C-alpha positions as YAML, in Angstrom:
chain: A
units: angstrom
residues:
- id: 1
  name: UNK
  ca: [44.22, -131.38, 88.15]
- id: 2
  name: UNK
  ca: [44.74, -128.82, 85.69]
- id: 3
  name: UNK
  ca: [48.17, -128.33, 86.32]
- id: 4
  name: UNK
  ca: [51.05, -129.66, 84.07]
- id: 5
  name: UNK
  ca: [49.15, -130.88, 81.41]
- id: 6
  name: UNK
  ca: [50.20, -132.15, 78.39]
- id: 7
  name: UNK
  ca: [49.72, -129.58, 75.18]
- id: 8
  name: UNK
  ca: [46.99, -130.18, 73.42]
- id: 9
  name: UNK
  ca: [46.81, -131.42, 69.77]
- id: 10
  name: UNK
  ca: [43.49, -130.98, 67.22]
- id: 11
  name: UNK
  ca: [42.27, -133.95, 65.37]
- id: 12
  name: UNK
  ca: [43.55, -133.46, 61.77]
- id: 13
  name: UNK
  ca: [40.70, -131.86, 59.47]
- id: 14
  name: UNK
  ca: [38.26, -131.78, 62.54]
- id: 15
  name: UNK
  ca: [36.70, -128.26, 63.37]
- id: 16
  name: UNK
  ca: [34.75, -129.31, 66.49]
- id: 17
  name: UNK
  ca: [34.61, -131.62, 69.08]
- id: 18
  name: UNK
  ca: [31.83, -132.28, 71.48]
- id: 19
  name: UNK
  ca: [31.67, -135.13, 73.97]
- id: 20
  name: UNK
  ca: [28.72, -136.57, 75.42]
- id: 21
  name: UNK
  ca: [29.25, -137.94, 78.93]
- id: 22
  name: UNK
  ca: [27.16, -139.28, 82.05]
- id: 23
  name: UNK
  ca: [28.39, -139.58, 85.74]
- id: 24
  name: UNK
  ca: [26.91, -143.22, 85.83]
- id: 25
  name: UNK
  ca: [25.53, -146.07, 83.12]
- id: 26
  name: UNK
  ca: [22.21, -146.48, 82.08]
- id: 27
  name: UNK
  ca: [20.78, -142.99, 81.74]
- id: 28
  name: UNK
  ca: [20.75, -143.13, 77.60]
- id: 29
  name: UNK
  ca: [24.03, -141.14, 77.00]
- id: 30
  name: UNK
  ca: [25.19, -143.37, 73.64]
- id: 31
  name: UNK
  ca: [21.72, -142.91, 72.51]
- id: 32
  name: UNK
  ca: [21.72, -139.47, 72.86]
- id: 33
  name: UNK
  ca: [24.88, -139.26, 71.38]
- id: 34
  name: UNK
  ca: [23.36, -140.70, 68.24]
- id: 35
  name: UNK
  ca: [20.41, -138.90, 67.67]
- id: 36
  name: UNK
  ca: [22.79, -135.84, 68.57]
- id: 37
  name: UNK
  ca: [24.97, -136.07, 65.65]
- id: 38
  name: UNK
  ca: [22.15, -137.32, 63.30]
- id: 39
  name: UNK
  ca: [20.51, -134.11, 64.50]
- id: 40
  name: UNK
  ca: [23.39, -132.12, 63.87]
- id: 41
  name: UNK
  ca: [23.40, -133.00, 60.33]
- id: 42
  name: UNK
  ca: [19.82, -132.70, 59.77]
- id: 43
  name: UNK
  ca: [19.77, -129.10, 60.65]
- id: 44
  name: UNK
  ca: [23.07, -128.32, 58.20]
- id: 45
  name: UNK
  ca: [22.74, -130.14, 55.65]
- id: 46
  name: UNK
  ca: [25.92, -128.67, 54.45]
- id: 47
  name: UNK
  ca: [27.97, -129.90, 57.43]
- id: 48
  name: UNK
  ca: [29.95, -133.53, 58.17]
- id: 49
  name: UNK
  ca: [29.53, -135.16, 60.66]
- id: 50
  name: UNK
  ca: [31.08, -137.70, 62.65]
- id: 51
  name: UNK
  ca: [30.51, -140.05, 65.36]
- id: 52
  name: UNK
  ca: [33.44, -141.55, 67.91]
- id: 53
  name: UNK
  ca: [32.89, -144.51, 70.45]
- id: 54
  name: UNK
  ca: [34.97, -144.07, 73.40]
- id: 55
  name: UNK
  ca: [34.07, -146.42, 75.27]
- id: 56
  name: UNK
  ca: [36.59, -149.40, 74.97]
- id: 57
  name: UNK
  ca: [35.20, -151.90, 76.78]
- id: 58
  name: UNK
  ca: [31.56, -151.68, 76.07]
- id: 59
  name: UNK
  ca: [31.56, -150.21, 72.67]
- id: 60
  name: UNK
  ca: [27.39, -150.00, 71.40]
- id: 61
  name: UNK
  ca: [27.62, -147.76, 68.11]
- id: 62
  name: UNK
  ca: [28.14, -150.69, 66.13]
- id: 63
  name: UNK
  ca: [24.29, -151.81, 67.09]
- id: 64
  name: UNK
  ca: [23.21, -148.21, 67.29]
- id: 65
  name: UNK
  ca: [24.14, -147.20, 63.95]
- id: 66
  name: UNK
  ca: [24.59, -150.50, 62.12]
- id: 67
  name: UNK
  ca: [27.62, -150.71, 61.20]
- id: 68
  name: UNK
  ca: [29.82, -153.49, 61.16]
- id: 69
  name: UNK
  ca: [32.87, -154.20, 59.56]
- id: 70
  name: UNK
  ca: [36.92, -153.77, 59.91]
- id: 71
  name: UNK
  ca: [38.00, -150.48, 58.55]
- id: 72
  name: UNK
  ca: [40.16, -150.40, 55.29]
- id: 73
  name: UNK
  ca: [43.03, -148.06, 55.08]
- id: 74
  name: UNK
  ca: [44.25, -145.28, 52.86]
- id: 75
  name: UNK
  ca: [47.43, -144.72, 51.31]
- id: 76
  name: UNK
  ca: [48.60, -142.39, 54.30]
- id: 77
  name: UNK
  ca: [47.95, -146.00, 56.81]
- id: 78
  name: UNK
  ca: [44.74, -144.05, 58.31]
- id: 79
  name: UNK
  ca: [41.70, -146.23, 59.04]
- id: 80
  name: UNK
  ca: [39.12, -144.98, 56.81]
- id: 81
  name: UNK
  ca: [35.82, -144.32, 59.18]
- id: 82
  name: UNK
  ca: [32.74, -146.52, 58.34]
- id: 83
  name: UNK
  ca: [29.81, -144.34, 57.15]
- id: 84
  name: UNK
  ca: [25.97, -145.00, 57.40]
- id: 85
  name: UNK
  ca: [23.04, -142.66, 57.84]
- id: 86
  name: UNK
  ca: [25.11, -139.60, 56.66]
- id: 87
  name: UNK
  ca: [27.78, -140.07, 59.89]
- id: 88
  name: UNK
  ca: [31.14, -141.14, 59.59]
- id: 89
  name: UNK
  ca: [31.57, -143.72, 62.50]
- id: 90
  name: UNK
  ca: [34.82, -145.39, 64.40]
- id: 91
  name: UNK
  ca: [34.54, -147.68, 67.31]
- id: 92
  name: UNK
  ca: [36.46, -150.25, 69.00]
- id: 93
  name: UNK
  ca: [33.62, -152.71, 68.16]
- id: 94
  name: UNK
  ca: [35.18, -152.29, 64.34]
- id: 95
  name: UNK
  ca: [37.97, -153.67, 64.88]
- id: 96
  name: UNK
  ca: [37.40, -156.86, 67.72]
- id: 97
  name: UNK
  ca: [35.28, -159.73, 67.30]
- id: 98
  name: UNK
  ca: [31.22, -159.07, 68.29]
- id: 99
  name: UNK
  ca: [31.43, -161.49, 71.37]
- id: 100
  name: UNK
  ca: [35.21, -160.72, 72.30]
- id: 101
  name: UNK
  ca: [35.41, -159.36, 75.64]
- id: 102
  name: UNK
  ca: [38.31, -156.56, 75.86]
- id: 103
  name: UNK
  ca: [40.66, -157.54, 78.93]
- id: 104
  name: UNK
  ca: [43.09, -154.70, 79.05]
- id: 105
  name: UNK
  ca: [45.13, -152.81, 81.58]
- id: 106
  name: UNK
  ca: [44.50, -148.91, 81.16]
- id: 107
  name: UNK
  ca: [48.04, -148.14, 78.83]
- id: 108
  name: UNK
  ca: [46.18, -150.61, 76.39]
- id: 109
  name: UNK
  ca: [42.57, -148.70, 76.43]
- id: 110
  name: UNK
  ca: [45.08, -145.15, 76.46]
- id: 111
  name: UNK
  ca: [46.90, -146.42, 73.58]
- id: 112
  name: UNK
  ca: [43.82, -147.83, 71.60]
- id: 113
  name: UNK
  ca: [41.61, -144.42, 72.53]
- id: 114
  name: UNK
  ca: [44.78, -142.61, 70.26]
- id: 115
  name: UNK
  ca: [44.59, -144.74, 67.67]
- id: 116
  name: UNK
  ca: [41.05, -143.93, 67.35]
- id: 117
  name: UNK
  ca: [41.70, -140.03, 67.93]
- id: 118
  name: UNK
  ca: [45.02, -139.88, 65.67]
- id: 119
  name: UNK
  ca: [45.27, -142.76, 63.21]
- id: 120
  name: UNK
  ca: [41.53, -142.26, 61.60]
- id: 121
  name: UNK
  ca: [41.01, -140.18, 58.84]
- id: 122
  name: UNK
  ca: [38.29, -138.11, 60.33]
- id: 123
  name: UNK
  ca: [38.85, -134.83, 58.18]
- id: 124
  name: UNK
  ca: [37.60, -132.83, 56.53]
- id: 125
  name: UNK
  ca: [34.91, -132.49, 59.41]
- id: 126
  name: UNK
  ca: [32.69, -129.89, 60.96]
- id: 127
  name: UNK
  ca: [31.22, -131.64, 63.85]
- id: 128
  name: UNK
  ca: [32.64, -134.89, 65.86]
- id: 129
  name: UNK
  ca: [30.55, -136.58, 69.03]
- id: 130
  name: UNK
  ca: [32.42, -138.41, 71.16]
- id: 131
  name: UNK
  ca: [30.18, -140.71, 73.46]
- id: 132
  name: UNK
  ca: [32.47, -141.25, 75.97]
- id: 133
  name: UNK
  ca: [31.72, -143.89, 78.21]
- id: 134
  name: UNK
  ca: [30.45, -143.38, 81.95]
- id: 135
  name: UNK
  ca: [32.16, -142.24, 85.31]
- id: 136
  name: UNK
  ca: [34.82, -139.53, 85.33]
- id: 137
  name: UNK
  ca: [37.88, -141.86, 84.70]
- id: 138
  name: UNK
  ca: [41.13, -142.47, 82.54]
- id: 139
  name: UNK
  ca: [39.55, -142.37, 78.95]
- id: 140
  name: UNK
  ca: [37.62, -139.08, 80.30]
- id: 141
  name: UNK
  ca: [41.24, -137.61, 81.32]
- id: 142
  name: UNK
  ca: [43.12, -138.88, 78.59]
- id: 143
  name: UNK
  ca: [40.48, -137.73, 75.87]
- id: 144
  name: UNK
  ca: [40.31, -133.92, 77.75]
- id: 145
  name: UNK
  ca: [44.06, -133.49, 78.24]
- id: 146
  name: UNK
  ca: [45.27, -134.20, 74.77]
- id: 147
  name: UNK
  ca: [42.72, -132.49, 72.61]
- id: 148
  name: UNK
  ca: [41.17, -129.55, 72.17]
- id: 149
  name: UNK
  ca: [37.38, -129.95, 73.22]
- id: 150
  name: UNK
  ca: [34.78, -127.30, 72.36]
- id: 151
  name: UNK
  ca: [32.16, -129.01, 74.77]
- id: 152
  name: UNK
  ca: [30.94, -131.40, 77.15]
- id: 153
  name: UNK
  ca: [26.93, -131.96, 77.47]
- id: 154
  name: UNK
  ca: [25.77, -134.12, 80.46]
- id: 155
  name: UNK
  ca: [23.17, -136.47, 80.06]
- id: 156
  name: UNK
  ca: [21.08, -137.97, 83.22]
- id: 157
  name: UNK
  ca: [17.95, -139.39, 84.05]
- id: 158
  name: UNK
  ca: [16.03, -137.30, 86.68]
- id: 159
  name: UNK
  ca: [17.21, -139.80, 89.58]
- id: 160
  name: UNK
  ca: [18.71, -138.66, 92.43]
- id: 161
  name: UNK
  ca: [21.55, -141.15, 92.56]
- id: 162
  name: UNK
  ca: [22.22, -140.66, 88.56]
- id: 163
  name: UNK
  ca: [22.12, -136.75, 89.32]
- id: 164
  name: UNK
  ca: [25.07, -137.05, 91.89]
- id: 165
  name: UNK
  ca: [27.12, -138.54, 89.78]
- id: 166
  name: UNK
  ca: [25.94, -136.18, 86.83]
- id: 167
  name: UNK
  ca: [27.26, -133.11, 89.06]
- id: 168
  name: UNK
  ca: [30.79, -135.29, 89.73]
- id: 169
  name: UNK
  ca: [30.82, -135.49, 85.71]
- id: 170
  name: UNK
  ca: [30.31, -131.69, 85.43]
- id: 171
  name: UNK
  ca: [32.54, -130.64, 87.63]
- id: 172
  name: UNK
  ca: [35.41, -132.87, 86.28]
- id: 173
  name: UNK
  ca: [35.12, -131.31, 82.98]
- id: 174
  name: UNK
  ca: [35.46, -127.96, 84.51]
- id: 175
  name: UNK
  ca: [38.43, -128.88, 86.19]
- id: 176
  name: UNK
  ca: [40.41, -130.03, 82.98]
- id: 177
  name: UNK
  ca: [39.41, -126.90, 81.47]
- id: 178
  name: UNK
  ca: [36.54, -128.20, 79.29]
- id: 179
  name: UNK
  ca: [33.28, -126.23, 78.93]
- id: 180
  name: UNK
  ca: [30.24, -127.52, 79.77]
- id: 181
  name: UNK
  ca: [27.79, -126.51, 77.06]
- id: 182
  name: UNK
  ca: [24.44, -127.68, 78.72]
- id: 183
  name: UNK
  ca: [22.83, -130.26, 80.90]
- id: 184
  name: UNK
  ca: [20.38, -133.23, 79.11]
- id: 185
  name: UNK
  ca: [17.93, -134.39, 81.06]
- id: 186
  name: UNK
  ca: [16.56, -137.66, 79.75]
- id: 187
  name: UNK
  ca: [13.84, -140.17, 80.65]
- id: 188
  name: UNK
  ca: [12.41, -137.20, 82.17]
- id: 189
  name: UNK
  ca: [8.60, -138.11, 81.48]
- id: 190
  name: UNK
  ca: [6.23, -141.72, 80.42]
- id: 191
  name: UNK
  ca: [2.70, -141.34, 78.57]
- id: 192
  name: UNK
  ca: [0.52, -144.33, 78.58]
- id: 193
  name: UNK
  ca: [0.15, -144.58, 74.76]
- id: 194
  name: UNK
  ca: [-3.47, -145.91, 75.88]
- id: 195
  name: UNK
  ca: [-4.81, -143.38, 78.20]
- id: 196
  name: UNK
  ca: [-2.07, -140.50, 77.55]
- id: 197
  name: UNK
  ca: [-1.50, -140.29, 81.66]
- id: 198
  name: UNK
  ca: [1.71, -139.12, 82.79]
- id: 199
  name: UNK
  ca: [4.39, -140.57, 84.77]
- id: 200
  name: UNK
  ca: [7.83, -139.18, 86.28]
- id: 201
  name: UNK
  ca: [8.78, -142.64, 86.56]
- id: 202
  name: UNK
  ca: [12.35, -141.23, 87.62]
- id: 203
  name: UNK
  ca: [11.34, -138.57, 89.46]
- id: 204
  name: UNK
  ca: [10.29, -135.05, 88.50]
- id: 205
  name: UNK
  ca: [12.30, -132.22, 87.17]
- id: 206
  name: UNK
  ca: [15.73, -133.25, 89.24]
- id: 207
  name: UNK
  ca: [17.97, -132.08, 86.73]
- id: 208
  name: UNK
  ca: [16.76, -128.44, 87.60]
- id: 209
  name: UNK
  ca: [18.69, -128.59, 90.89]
- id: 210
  name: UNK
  ca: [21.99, -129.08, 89.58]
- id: 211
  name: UNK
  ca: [21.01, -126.45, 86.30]
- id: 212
  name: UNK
  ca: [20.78, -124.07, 89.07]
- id: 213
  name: UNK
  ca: [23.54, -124.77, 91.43]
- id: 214
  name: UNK
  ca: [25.97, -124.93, 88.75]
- id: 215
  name: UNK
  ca: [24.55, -122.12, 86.83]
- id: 216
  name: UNK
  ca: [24.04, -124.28, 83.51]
- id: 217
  name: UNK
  ca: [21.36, -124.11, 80.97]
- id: 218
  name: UNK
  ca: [18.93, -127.30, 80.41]
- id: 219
  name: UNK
  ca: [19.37, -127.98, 76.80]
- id: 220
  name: UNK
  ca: [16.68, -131.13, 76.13]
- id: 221
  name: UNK
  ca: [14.30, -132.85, 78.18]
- id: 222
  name: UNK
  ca: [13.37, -136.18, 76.66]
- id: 223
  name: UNK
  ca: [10.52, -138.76, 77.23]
- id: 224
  name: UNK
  ca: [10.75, -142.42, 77.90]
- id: 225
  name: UNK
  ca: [8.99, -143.07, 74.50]
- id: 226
  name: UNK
  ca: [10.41, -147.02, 73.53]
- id: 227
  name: UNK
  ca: [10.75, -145.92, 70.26]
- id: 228
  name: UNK
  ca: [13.82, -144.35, 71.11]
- id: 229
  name: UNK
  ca: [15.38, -147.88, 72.67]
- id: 230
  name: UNK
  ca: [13.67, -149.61, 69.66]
- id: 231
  name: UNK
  ca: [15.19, -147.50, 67.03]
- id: 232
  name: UNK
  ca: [19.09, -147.53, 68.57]
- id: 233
  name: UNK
  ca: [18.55, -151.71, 69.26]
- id: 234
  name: UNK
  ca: [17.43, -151.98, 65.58]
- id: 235
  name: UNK
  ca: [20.43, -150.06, 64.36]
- id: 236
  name: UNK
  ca: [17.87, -147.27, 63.19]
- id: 237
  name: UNK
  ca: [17.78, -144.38, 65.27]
- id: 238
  name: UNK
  ca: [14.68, -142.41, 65.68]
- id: 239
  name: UNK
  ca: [15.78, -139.71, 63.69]
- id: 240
  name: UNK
  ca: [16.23, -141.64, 60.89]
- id: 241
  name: UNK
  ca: [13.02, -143.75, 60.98]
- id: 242
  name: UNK
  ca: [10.45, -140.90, 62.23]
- id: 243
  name: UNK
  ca: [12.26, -137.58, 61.72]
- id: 244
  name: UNK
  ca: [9.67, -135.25, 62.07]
- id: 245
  name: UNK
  ca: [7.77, -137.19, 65.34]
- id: 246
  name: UNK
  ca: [7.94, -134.97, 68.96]
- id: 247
  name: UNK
  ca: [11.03, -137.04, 69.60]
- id: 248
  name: UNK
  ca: [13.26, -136.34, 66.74]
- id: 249
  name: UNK
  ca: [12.33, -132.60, 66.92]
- id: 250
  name: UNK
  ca: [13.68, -132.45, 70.28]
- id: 251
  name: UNK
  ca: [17.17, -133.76, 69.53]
- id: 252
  name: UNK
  ca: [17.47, -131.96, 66.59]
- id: 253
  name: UNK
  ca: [16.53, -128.53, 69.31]
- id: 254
  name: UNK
  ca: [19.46, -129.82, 71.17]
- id: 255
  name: UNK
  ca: [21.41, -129.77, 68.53]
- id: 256
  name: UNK
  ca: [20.64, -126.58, 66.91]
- id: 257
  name: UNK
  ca: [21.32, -125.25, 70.34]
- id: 258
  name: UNK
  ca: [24.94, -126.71, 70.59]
- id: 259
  name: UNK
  ca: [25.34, -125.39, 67.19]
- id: 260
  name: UNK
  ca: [24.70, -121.77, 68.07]
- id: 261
  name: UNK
  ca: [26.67, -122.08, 71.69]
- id: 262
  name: UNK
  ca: [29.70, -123.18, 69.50]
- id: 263
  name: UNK
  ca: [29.10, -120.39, 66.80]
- id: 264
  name: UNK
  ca: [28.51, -117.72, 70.12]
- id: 265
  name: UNK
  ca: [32.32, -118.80, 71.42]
- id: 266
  name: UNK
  ca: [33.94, -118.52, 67.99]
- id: 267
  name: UNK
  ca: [32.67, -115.30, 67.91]
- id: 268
  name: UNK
  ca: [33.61, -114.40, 70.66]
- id: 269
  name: UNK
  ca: [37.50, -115.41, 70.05]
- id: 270
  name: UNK
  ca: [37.59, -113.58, 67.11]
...
């Protein structure tokens, strides 16, 4: 898989790229995304910060970070990215019609995924999540083979059948030559807000299996708290309404975390 591929270009003006991916839909991945790069900023004040939606067909940042308008451009023909929250945001969902489904053949969703890489003016930038949408297929490749990515963090719920494909989604990005920088395990744990009893509503500690097998750190384990939803359906993330609640502290632990892996491996380069 790893063989003859094409040379890699770096986004203009971005230092590093991180991608947040899932084997499967429906575990929180865009979400976690989010709160990711809102995290990343919160802890480095001093850092940009951008956010990319990768995934074509179902494109949710829009909603998430509430945003929602048709980039301008600058004198060099770049889109300017929207900004809200701090974040500098591109998505499909910019530049379509809410409602509009997107009926393409995959050289369309290829061709739009550069646009978004290669015709934004992202730079000057110190951090850029890309939620890339779920599965381990063309937009996955595409996005791995023609730019340099410092990371990959899997997100899954605790479920057997979301963990399966979690491992597939690890493993891919090994196999392009991506590091994996950690494993998210979310939805891991409900309290009653009533009673405070606990439930493993997904099942308990699942994620540990494939931490082990693959020999990969467990960088986050977050609740099912609907907070969370509400704040990403609202168009305000958690970390922006309640930034110092249990929640919010844990995101912004994963992303100190990811900060200090990508800091270790620059290091260790130089």
């Amino acid at each position: 898989m790893s063989r003859g591929l094409p040379k890699k270009f770096p986004i203009a003006g971005v230092e590093n790229v991180i991608v947040v991916a899932s084997g499967k839909g429906g575990v929180g991945k865009s979400t976690t995304a989010v709160n990711l790069a809102l995290g990343l900023a919160a802890n480095d004040e001093s850092k940009t910060v951008g956010i990319l939606d990768a995934d074509v067909y179902g494109p949710s940042l829009p909603t998430m970070m509430n945003v929602n308008a048709e980039p301008e451009l600058n004198k060099q023909n770049l889109m300017i990215p929207l900004q809200n929250y701090g974040l500098k945001c591109m998505s499909m969902g910019f530049l379509v019609e809410e409602n509009a489904p997107i009926v393409w053949r995959g050289m369309m969703v290829m061709s739009a995924l550069q646009k978004l890489l290669r015709q934004v003016a992202w730079g000057p930038l110190d951090y850029l999540v890309i939620d890339m949408p779920p599965g381990t297929g063309d937009t996955q490749l595409s996005i791995s083979q023609n730019i340099p990515i410092n990371g990959a963090l899997i997100v899954s719920t605790p479920q057997d059948i979301a963990l399966l494909d979690a491992r597939k989604g690890a493993e891919m990005f090994r196999k392009v030559d991506v590091p994996v920088l950690g494993l998210i395990q979310n939805m891991s744990i409900y309290t009653c807000p009533n009673c405070g009893h606990q439930e493993h509503i997904f099942g308990k500690d699942g994620i540990d299996k494939i931490a082990q097998a693959m020999k990969l750190d467990i960088l986050g384990d977050i609740p099912l708290n609907k907070h969370i939803r509400e704040g990403c359906d609202t168009g305000k993330p958690i970390l922006v309404t309640d930034p110092n609640c249990p929640e919010s502290l844990i995101y912004k632990d994963i992303a100190r975390k990811v900060m200090e892996i990508l800091k270790n491996q620059k290091n260790q380069i130089t």
